[in-house]
Coordinates of C-alpha atoms in Angstrom, one line a residue:
X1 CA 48.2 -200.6 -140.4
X2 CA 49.0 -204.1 -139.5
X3 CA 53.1 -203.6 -140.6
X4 CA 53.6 -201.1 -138.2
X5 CA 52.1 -203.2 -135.4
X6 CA 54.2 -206.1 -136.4
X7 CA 57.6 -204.2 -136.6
X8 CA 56.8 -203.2 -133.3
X9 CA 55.8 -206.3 -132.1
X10 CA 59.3 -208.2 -134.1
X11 CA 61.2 -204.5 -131.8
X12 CA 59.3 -205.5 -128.9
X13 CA 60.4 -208.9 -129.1
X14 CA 64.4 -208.0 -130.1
X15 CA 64.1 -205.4 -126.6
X16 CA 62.7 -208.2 -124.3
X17 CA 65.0 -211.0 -125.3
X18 CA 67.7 -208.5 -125.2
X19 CA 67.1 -207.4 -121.8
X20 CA 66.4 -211.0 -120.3
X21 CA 69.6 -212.2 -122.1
X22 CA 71.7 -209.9 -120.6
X23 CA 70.1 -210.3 -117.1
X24 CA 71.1 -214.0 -117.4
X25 CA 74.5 -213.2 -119.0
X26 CA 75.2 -210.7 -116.0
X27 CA 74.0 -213.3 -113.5
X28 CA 76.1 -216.3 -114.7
X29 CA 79.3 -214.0 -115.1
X30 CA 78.9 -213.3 -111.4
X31 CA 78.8 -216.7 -110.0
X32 CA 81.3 -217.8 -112.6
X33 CA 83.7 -214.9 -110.7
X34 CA 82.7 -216.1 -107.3
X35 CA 83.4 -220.1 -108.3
X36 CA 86.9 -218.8 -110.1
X37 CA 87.9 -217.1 -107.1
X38 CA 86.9 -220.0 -104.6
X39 CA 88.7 -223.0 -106.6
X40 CA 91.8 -220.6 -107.7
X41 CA 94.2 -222.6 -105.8
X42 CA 93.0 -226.2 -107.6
X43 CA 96.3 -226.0 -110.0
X44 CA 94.6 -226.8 -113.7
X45 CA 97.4 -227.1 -116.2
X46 CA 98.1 -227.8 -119.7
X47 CA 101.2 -229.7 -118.7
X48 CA 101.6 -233.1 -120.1
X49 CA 104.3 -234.1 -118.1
X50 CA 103.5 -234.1 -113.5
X51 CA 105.7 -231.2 -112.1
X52 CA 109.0 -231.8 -110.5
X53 CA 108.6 -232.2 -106.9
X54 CA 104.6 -233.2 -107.1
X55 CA 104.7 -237.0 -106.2
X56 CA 101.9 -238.6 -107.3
X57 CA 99.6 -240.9 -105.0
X58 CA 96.6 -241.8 -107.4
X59 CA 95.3 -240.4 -110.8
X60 CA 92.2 -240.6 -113.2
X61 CA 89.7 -238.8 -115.6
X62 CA 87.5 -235.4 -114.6
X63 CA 85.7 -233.9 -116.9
X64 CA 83.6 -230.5 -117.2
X65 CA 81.2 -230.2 -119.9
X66 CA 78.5 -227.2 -120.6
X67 CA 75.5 -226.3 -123.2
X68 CA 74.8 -222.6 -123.5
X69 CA 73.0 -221.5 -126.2
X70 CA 72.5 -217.8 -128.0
X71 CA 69.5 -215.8 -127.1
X72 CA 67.2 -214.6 -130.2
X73 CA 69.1 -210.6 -129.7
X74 CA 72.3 -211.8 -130.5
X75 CA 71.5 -214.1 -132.7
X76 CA 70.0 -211.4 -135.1
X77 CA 72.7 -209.5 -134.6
X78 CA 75.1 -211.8 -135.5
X79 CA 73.5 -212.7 -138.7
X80 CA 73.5 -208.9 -139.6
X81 CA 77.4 -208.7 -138.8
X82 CA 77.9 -211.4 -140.9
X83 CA 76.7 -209.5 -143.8
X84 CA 79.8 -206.9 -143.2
X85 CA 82.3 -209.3 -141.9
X86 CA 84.4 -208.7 -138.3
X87 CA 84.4 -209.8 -135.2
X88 CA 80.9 -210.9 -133.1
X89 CA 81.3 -210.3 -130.0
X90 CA 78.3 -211.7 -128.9
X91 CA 79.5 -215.1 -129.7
X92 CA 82.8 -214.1 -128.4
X93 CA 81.0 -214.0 -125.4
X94 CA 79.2 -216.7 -125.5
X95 CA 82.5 -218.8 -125.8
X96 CA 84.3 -217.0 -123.3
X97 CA 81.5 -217.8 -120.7
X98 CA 81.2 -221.7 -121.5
X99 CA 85.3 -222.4 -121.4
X100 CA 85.0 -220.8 -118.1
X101 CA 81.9 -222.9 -116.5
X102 CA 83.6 -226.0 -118.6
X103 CA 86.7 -225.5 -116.5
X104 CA 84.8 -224.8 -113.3
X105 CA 82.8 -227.7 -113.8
X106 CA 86.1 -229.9 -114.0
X107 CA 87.7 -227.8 -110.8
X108 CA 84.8 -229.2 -108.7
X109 CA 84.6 -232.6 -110.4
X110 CA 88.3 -232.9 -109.4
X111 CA 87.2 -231.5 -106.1
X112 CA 84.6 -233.9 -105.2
X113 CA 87.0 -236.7 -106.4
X114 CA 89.6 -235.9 -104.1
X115 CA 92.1 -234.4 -106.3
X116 CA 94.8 -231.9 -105.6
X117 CA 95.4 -230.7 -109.3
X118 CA 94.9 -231.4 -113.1
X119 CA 97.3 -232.4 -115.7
X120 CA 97.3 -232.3 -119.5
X121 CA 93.9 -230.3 -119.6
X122 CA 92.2 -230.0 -123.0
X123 CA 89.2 -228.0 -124.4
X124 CA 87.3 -229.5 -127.5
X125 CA 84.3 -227.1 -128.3
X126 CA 81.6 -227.9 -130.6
X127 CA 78.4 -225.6 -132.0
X128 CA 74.9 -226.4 -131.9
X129 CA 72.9 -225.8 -135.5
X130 CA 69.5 -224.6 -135.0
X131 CA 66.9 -226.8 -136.1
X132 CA 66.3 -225.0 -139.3
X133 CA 68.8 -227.4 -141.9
X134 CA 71.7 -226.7 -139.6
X135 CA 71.7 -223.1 -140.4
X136 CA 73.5 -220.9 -137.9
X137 CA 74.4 -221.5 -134.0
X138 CA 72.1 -222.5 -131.8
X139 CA 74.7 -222.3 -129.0
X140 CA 77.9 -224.3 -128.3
X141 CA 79.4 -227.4 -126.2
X142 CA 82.7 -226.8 -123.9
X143 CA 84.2 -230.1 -123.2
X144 CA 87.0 -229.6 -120.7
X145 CA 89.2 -232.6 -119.9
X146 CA 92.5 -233.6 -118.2
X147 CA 94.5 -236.2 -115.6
X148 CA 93.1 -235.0 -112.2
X149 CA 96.4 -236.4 -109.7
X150 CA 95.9 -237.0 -105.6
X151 CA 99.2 -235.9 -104.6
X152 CA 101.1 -237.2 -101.6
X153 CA 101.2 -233.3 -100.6
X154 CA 99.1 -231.0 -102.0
X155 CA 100.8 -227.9 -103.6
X156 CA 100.5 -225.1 -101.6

């Protein structure tokens, strides 16, 4: 009798984390779309090189860095689809959701700083082990870096 109770708890459990963790996910996409669309004209380029025509006034260092880690549902369900092999779209997710914030964050770094655009923009991502002897991914780190320029005329 107890086994039935505590598969139901463990489904219980997989359900609630599932639903919270796609509340969250659902929330953050939307204010991720809303910051996208109101920092869309901040240029942020992979250039190396500043634009023909862009004259440069001042430059320095922004940075956006984020830490999102994977809820308990996708993490089980990630360590059954690496039993078959393929793609995991839950972590596919998950990175597609901290390289956006990571480049947001930089946006309104190079915002508050005064900046009119960023140059030579990199991504370095690294993951998080869980605390169990570095087994599996806790979550990852977005590092999003580049030259953020003050331009004598902003682009338009």
């Amino acid at each position: 009798m107890g086994d039935p109770i505590a598969i139901g708890a463990f489904l219980a459990f997989l359900l609630g984390t599932y639903v919270v963790g796609s509340w969250i996910e659902h929330r953050h996409y939307r204010t991720i779309r809303q910051r996208e669309q109101r920092w869309r004209r901040l240029p942020v380029v992979t250039f190396r090189q500043v634009p023909a025509g862009w004259r440069v006034e001042d430059s320095g260092l922004v940075t956006g860095n984020v830490v999102i880690s994977v809820d308990y549902f996708k993490r089980v369900l990630a360590g059954l689809r690496a039993l078959v092999g393929g793609p995991v779209k839950s972590y596919e997710l998950l990175l597609d959701r901290a390289r956006r914030e990571a480049l947001l964050r930089l946006k309104q770094e190079a915002m508050q700083g005064g900046f009119h655009a960023v140059i030579n923009v990199r991504l370095e991502t690294s993951r998080l082990a869980n605390a169990r002897g570095g087994e599996g991914v806790a979550g990852v780190e977005v590092l999003a870096f580049g030259t953020g320029l003050k331009l004598s005329q902003p682009p338009a």
